[in-house]
Tab-separated table of C-alpha atoms in Angstrom:
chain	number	residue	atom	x	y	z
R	1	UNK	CA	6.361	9.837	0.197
R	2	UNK	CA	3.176	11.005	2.125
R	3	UNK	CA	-0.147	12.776	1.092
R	4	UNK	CA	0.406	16.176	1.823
R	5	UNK	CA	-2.700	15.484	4.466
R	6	UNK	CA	-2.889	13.221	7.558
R	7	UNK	CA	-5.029	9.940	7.452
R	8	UNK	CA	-7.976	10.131	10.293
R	9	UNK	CA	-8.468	6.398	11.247
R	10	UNK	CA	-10.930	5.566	13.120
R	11	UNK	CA	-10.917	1.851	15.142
R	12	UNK	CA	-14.505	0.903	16.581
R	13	UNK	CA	-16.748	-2.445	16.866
R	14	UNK	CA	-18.803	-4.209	18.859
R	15	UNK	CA	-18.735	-3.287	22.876
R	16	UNK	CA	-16.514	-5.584	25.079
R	17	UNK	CA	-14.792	-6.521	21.952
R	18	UNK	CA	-11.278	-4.439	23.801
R	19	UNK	CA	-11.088	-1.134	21.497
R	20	UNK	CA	-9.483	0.719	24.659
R	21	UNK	CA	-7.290	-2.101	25.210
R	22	UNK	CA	-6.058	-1.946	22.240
R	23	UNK	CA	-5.558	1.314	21.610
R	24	UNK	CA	-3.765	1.701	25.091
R	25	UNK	CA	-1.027	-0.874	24.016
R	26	UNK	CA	-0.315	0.519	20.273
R	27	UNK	CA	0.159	3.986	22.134
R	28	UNK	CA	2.821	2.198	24.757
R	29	UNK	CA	4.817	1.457	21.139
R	30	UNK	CA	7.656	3.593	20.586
R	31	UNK	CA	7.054	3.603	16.697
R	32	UNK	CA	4.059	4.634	16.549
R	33	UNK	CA	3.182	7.959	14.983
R	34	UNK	CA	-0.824	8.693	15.211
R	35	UNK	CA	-2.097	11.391	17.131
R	36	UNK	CA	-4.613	10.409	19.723
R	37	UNK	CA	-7.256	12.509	19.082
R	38	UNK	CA	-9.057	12.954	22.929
R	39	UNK	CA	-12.983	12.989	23.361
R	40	UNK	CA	-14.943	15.879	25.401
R	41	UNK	CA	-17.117	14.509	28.170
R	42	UNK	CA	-19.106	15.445	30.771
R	43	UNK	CA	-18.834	13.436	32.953
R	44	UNK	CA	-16.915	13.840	36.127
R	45	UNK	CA	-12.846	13.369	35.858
R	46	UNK	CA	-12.114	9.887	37.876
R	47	UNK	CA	-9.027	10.093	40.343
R	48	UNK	CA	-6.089	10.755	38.597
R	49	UNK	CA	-7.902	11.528	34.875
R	50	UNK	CA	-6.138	14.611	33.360
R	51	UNK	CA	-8.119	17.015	31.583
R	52	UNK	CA	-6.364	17.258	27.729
R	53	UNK	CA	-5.147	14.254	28.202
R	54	UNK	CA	-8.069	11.103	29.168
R	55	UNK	CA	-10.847	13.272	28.220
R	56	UNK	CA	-11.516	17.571	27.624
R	57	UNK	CA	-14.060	17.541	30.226
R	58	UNK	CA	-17.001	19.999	29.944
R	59	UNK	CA	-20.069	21.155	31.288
R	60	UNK	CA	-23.128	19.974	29.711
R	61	UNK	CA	-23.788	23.831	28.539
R	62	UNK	CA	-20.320	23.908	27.161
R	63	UNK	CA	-20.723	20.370	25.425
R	64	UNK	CA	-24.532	21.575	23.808
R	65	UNK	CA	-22.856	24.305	22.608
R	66	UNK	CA	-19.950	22.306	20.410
R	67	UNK	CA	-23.047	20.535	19.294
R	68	UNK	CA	-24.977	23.698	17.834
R	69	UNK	CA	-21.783	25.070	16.554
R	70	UNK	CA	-20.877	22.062	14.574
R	71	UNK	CA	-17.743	21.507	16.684
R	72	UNK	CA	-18.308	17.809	17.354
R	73	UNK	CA	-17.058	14.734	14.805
R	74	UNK	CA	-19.498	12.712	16.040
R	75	UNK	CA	-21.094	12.568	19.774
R	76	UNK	CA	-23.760	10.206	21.668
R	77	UNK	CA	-25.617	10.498	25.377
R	78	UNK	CA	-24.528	7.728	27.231
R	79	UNK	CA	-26.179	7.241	30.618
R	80	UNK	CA	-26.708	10.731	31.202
R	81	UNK	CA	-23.320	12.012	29.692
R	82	UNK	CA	-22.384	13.369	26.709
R	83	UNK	CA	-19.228	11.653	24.505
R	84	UNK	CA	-18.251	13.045	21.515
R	85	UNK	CA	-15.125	13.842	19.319
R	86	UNK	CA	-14.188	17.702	18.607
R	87	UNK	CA	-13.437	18.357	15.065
R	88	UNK	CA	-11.406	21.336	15.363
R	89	UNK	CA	-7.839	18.918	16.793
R	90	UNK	CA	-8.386	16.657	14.021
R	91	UNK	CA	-9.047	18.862	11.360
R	92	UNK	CA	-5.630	20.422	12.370
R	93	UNK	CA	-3.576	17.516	12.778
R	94	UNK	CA	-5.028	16.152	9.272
R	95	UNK	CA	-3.875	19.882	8.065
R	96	UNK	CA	-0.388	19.251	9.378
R	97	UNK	CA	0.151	15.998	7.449
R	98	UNK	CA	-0.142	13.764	10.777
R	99	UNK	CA	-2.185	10.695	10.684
R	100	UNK	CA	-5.209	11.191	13.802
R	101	UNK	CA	-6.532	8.139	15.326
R	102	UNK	CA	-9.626	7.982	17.061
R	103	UNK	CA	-11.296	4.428	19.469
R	104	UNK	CA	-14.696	5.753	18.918
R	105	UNK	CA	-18.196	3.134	19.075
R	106	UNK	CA	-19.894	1.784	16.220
R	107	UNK	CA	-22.910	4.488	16.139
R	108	UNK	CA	-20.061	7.443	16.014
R	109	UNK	CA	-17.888	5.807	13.550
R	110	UNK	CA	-20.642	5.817	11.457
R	111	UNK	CA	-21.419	9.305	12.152
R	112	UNK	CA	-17.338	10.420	11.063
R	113	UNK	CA	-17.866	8.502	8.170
R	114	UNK	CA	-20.327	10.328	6.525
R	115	UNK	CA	-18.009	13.581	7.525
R	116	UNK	CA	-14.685	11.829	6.639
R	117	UNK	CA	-15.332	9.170	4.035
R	118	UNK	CA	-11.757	9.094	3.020
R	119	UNK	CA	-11.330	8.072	6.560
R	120	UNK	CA	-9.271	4.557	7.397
R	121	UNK	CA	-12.551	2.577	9.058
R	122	UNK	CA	-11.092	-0.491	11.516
R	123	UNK	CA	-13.440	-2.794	12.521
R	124	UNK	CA	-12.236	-4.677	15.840
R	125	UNK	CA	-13.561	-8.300	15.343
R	126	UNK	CA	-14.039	-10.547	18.497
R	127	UNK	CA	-12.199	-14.071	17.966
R	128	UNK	CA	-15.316	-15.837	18.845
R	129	UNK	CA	-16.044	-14.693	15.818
R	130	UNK	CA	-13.645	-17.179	13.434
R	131	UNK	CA	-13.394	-19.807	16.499
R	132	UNK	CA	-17.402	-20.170	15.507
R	133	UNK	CA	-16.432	-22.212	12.475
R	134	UNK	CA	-14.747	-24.907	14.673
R	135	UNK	CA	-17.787	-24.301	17.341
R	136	UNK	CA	-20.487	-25.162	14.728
R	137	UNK	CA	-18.156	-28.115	13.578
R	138	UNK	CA	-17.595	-29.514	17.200
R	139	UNK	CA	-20.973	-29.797	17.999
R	140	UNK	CA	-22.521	-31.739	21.112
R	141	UNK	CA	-20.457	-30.586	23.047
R	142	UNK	CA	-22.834	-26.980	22.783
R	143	UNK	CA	-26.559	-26.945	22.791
R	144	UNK	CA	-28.297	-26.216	19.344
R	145	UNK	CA	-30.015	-23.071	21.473
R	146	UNK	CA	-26.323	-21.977	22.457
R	147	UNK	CA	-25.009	-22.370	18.424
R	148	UNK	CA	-27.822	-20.160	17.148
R	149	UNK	CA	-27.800	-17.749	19.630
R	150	UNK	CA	-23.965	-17.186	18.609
R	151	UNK	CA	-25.108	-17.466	15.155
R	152	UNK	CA	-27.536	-14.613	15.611
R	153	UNK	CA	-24.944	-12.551	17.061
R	154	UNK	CA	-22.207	-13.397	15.010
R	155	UNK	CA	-24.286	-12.330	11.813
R	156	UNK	CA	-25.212	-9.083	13.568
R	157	UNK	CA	-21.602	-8.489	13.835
R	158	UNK	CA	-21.006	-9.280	10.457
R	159	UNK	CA	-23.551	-6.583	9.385
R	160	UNK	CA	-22.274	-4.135	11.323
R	161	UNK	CA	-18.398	-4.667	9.311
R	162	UNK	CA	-19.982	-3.229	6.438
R	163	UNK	CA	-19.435	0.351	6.694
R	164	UNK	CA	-15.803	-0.703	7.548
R	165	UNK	CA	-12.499	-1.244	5.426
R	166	UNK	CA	-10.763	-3.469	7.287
R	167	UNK	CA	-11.143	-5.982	9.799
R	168	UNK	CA	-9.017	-6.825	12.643
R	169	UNK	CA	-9.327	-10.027	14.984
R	170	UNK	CA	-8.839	-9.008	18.661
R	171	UNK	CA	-6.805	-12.874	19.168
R	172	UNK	CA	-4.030	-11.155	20.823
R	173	UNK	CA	-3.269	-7.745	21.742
R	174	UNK	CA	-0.073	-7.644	20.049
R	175	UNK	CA	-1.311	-9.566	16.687
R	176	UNK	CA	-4.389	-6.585	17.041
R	177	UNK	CA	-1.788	-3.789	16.739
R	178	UNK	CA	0.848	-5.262	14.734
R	179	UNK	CA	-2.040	-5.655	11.910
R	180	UNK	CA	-3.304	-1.913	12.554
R	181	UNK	CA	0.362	-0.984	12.114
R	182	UNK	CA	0.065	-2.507	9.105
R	183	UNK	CA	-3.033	-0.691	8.180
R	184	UNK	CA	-1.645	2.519	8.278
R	185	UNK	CA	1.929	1.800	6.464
R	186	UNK	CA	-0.524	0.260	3.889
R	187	UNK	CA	-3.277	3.007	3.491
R	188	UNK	CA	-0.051	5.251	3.116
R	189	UNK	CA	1.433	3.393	-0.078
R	190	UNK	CA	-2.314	3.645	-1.590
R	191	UNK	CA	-1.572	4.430	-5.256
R	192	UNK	CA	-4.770	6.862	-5.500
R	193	UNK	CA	-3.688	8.799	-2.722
R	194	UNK	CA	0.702	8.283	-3.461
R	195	UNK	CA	-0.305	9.348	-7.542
R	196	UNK	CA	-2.266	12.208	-6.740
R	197	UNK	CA	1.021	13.650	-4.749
R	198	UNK	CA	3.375	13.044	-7.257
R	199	UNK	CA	0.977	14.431	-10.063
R	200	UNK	CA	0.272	17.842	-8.068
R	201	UNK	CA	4.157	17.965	-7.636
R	202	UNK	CA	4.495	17.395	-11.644
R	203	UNK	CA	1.676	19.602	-12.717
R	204	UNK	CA	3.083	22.469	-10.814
R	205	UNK	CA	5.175	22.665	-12.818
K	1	UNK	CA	-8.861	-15.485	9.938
K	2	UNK	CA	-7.452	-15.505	6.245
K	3	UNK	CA	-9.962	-16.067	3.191
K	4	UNK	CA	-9.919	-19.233	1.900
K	5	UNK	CA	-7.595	-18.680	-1.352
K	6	UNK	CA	-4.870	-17.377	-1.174
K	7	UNK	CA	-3.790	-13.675	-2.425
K	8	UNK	CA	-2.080	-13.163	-5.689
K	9	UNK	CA	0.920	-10.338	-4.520
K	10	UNK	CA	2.697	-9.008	-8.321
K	11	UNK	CA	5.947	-6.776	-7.822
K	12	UNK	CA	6.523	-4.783	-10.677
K	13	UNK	CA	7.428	-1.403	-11.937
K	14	UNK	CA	10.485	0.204	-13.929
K	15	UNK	CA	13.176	-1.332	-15.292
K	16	UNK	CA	16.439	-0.189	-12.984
K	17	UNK	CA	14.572	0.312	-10.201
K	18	UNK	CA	15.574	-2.818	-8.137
K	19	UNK	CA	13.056	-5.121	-8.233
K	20	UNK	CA	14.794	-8.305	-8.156
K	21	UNK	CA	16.751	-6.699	-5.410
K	22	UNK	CA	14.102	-5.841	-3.101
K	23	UNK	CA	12.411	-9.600	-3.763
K	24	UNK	CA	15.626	-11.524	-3.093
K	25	UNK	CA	15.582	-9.390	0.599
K	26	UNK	CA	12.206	-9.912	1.139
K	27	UNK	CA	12.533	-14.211	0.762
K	28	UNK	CA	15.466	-13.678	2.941
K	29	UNK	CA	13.787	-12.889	5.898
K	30	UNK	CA	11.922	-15.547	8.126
K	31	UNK	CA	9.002	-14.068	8.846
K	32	UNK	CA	7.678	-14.500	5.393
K	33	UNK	CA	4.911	-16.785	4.320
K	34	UNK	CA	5.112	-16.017	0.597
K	35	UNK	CA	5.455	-18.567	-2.220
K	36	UNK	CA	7.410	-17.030	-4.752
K	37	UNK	CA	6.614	-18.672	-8.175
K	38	UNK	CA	9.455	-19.271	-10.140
K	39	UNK	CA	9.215	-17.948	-13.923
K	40	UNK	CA	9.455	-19.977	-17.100
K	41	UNK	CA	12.219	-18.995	-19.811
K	42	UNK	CA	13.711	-20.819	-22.518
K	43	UNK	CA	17.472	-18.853	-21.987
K	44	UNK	CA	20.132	-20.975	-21.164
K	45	UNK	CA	21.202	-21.742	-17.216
K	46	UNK	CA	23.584	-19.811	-16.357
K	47	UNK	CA	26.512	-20.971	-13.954
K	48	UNK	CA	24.517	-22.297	-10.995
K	49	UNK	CA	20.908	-21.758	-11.690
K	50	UNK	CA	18.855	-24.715	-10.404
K	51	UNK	CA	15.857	-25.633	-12.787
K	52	UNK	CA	12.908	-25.366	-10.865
K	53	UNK	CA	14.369	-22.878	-8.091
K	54	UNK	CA	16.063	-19.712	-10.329
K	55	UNK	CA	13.704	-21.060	-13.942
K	56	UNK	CA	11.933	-23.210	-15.026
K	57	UNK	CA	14.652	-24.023	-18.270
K	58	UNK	CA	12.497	-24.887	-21.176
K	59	UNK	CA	13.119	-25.139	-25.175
K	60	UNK	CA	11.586	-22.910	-27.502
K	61	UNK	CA	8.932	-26.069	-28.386
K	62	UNK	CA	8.226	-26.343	-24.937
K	63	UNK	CA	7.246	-22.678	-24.451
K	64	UNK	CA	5.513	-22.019	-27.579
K	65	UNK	CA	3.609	-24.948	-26.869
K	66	UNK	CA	3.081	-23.672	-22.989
K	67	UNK	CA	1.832	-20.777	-24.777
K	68	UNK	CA	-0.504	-22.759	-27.316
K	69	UNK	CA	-2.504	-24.111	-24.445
K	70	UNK	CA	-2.798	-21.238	-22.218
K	71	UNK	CA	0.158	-22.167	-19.640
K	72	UNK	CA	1.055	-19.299	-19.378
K	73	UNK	CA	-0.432	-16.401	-16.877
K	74	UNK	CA	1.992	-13.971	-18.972
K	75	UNK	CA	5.048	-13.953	-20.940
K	76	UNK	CA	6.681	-11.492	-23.359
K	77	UNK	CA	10.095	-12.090	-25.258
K	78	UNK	CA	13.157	-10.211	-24.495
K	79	UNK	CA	16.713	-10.185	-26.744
K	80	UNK	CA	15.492	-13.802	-28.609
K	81	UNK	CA	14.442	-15.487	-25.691
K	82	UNK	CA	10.866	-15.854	-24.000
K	83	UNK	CA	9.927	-15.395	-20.306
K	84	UNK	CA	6.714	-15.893	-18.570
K	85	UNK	CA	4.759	-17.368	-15.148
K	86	UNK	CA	3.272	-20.460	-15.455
K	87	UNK	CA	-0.300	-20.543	-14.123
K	88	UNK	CA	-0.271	-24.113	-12.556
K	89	UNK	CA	1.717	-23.213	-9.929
K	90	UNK	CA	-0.147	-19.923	-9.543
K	91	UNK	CA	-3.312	-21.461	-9.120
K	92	UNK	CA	-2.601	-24.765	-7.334
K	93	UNK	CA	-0.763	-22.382	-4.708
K	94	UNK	CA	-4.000	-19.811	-4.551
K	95	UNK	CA	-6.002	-22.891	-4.524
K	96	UNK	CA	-4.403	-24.098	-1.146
K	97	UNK	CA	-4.675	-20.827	0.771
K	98	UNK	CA	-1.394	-19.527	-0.082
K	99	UNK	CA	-0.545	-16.170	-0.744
K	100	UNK	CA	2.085	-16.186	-4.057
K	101	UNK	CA	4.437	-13.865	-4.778
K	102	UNK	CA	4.912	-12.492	-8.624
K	103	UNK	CA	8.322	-10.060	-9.447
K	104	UNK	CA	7.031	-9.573	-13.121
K	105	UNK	CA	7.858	-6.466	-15.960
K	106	UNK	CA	5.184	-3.646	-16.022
K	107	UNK	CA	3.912	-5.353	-19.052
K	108	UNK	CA	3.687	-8.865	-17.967
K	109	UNK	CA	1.564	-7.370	-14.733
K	110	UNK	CA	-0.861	-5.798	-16.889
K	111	UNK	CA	-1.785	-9.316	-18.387
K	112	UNK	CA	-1.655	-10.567	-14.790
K	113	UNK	CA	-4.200	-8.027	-14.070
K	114	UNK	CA	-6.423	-8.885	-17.126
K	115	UNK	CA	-6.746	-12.406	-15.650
K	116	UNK	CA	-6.685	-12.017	-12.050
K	117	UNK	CA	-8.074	-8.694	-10.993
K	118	UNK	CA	-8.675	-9.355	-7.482
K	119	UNK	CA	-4.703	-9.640	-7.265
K	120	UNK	CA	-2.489	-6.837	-5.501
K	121	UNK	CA	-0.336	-4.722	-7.737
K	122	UNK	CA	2.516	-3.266	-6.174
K	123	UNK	CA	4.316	-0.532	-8.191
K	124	UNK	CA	7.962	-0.392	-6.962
K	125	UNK	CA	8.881	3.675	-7.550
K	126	UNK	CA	12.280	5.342	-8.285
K	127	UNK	CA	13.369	7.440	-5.134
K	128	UNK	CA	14.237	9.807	-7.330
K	129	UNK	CA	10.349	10.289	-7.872
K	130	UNK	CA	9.905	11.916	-4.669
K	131	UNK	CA	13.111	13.651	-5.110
K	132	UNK	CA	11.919	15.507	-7.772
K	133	UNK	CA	10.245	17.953	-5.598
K	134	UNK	CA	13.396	19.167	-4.008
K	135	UNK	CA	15.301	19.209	-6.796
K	136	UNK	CA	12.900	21.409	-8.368
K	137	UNK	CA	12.886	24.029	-5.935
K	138	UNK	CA	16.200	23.328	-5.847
K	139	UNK	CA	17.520	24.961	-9.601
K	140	UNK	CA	20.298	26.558	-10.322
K	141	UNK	CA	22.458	23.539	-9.431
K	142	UNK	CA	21.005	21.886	-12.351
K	143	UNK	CA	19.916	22.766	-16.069
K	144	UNK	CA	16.644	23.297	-17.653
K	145	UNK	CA	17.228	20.869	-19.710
K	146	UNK	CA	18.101	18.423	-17.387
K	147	UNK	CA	15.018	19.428	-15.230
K	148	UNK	CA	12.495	18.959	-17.961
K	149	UNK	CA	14.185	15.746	-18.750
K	150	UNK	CA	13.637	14.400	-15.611
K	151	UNK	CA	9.876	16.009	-15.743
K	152	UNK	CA	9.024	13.702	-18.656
K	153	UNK	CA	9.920	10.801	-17.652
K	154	UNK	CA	8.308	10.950	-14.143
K	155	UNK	CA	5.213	11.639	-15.875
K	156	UNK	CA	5.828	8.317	-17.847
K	157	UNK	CA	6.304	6.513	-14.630
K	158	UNK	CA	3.367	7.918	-12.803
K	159	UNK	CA	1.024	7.369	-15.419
K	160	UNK	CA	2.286	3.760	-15.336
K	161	UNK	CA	1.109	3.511	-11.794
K	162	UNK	CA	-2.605	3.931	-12.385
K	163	UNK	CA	-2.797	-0.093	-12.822
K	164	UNK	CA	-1.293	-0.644	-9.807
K	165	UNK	CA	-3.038	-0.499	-6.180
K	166	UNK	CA	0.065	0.438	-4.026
K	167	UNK	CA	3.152	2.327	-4.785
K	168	UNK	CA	6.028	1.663	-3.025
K	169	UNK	CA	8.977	3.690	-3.179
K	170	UNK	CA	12.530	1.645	-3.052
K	171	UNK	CA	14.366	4.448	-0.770
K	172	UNK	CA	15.931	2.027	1.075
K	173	UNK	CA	15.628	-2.455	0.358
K	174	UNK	CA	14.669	-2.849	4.033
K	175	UNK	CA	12.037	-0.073	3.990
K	176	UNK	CA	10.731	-1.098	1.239
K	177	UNK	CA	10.286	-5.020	2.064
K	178	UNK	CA	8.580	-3.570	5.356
K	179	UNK	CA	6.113	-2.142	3.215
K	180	UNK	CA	5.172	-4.724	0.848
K	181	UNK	CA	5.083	-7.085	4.102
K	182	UNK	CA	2.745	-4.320	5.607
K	183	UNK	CA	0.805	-4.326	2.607
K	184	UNK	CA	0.337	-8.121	2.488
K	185	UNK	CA	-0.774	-8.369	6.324
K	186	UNK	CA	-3.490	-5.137	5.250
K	187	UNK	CA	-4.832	-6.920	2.468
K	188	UNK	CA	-5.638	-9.795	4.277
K	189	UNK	CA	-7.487	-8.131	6.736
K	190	UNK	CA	-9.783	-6.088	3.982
K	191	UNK	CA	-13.072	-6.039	4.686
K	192	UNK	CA	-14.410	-7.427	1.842
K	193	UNK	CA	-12.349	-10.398	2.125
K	194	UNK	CA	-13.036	-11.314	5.452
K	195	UNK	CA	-16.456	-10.589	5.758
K	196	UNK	CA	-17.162	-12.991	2.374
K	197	UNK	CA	-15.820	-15.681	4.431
K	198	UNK	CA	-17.350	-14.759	7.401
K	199	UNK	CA	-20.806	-15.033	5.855
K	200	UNK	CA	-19.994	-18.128	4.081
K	201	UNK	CA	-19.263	-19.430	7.668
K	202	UNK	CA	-22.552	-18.343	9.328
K	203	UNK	CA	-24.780	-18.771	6.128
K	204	UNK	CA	-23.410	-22.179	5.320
K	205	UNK	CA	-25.706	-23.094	8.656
């Protein structure tokens, strides 16, 4: 009882917040059936880094020319090297009915969005996040400079969720990818996306 | 991080397809933190019902007067004798943060819906649904008629889905209480729940 098509879903949020954490240890589970979709780089393979498998590593020639050719998801320049997602595995994953999962920062999972609205969108929340309630309740024992300055980040944060579907409290590792897990059985039981299966399967008829 | 009220879960879908079966297996298990609200009907106990725990037994009076004063969240009457949820419960338990649990007729959760929207409808499908596929390619082994029969009234049953925001197919009990638990753990971490509270959090400041 699947959509004939994979589900991309994309997990991002804030940096520091443990998106490759995360994604490391839902990989490790032996139930777990996303695709990892790998990024291009170019920057230089660290010891012991396999190319196809941590990263497709490229020159920067190769890597501005999946940029004119459309061949890149999304993509950014971080100090001095390029990051980006090719389109052409997770087109043809999605094609096969597999679900594709990408750990991607906030600036490119806005960029797949606009590509792949029907995406799954995972925003990984910090717990400082929900323990702020409790901060801003215990006070004197914080400044009032240190409670607004957590204030002003926390409503950055909360602004950024927008563009997201979900949102997942990095508390615990385990309690992180248990809830994506969930995510995913969820977004497959959708009724929009379960209906329009069985009504193509009816109408052929 | 849960929103402060708790969600309204309804069960529903076809009659035969095993929805009191797949409810009783999902209390069973530990791990649940569901409160299942126990329906109102004026039929008679039957040998070891508990009022209050199987029914709420009331007398026809009672009921119609439960009815009267908008008691009632839904109820319909089946072979002489009414059934329905009463909203007290419902909303006391929503009230306190806790998620409730409804295993309801398709009719009763289409009133549900009309009075709490922001619940989540979960249609319970036939197997047989997504069996229809193979046993369509499959002819020969069975008749037209038979075929077209079955055609008709899957039609009927996805068109009764279109209320509903999951579907769930009842393959197997345990598969199908992993979903609806999947579902419930998903819903709370929706975006548009969480970031609501969130923002009442910071902007309460």
């Amino acid at each position: 009882m699947r959509s004939e098509r994979g589900l991309l879903i994309v997990l991002s949020g804030p940096s520091g917040v443990g998106k490759g954490t995360v994604r490391k240890a839902l990989f490790e589970q032996e139930d777990i059936h996303l695709n990892y979709s790998v990024s291009a780089t170019t920057r230089k393979p660290r010891e012991g880094e396999v190319n196809g498998v941590d990263y497709f590593f490229k020159t920067r020639e190769e890597f501005e020319e999946m940029i004119q050719n459309n061949g890149l998801l999304e993509w950014a320049e971080f100090v001095g090297n390029y990051y980006g997602t090719p389109v052409e595995y997770v087109e043809q994953t999605l094609q096969q009915g597999k679900d594709v999962f990408l750990e991607i920062e906030v600036q490119g999972a806005l960029q797949v969005k606009k590509a792949f609205p029907e995406g799954v969108f995972i925003f990984l929340a910090p717990p400082s996040l929900s323990e702020l309630k409790s901060r801003i309740v215990g006070r004197g024992t914080e400044t009032e400079e240190v409670i607004q300055n957590r204030l002003t980040i926390a409503k950055e944060e909360i602004d950024m969720m927008d563009a997201y579907d979900y949102v997942v409290e990095n508390d615990e590792v385990a309690l992180a990818c248990e809830r994506i897990k969930a995510i995913v059985t969820s977004e497959h039981c959708r009724r929009d996306r379960v209906s329009k299966y069985y009504k193509q399967m009816t109408e052929a008829e």
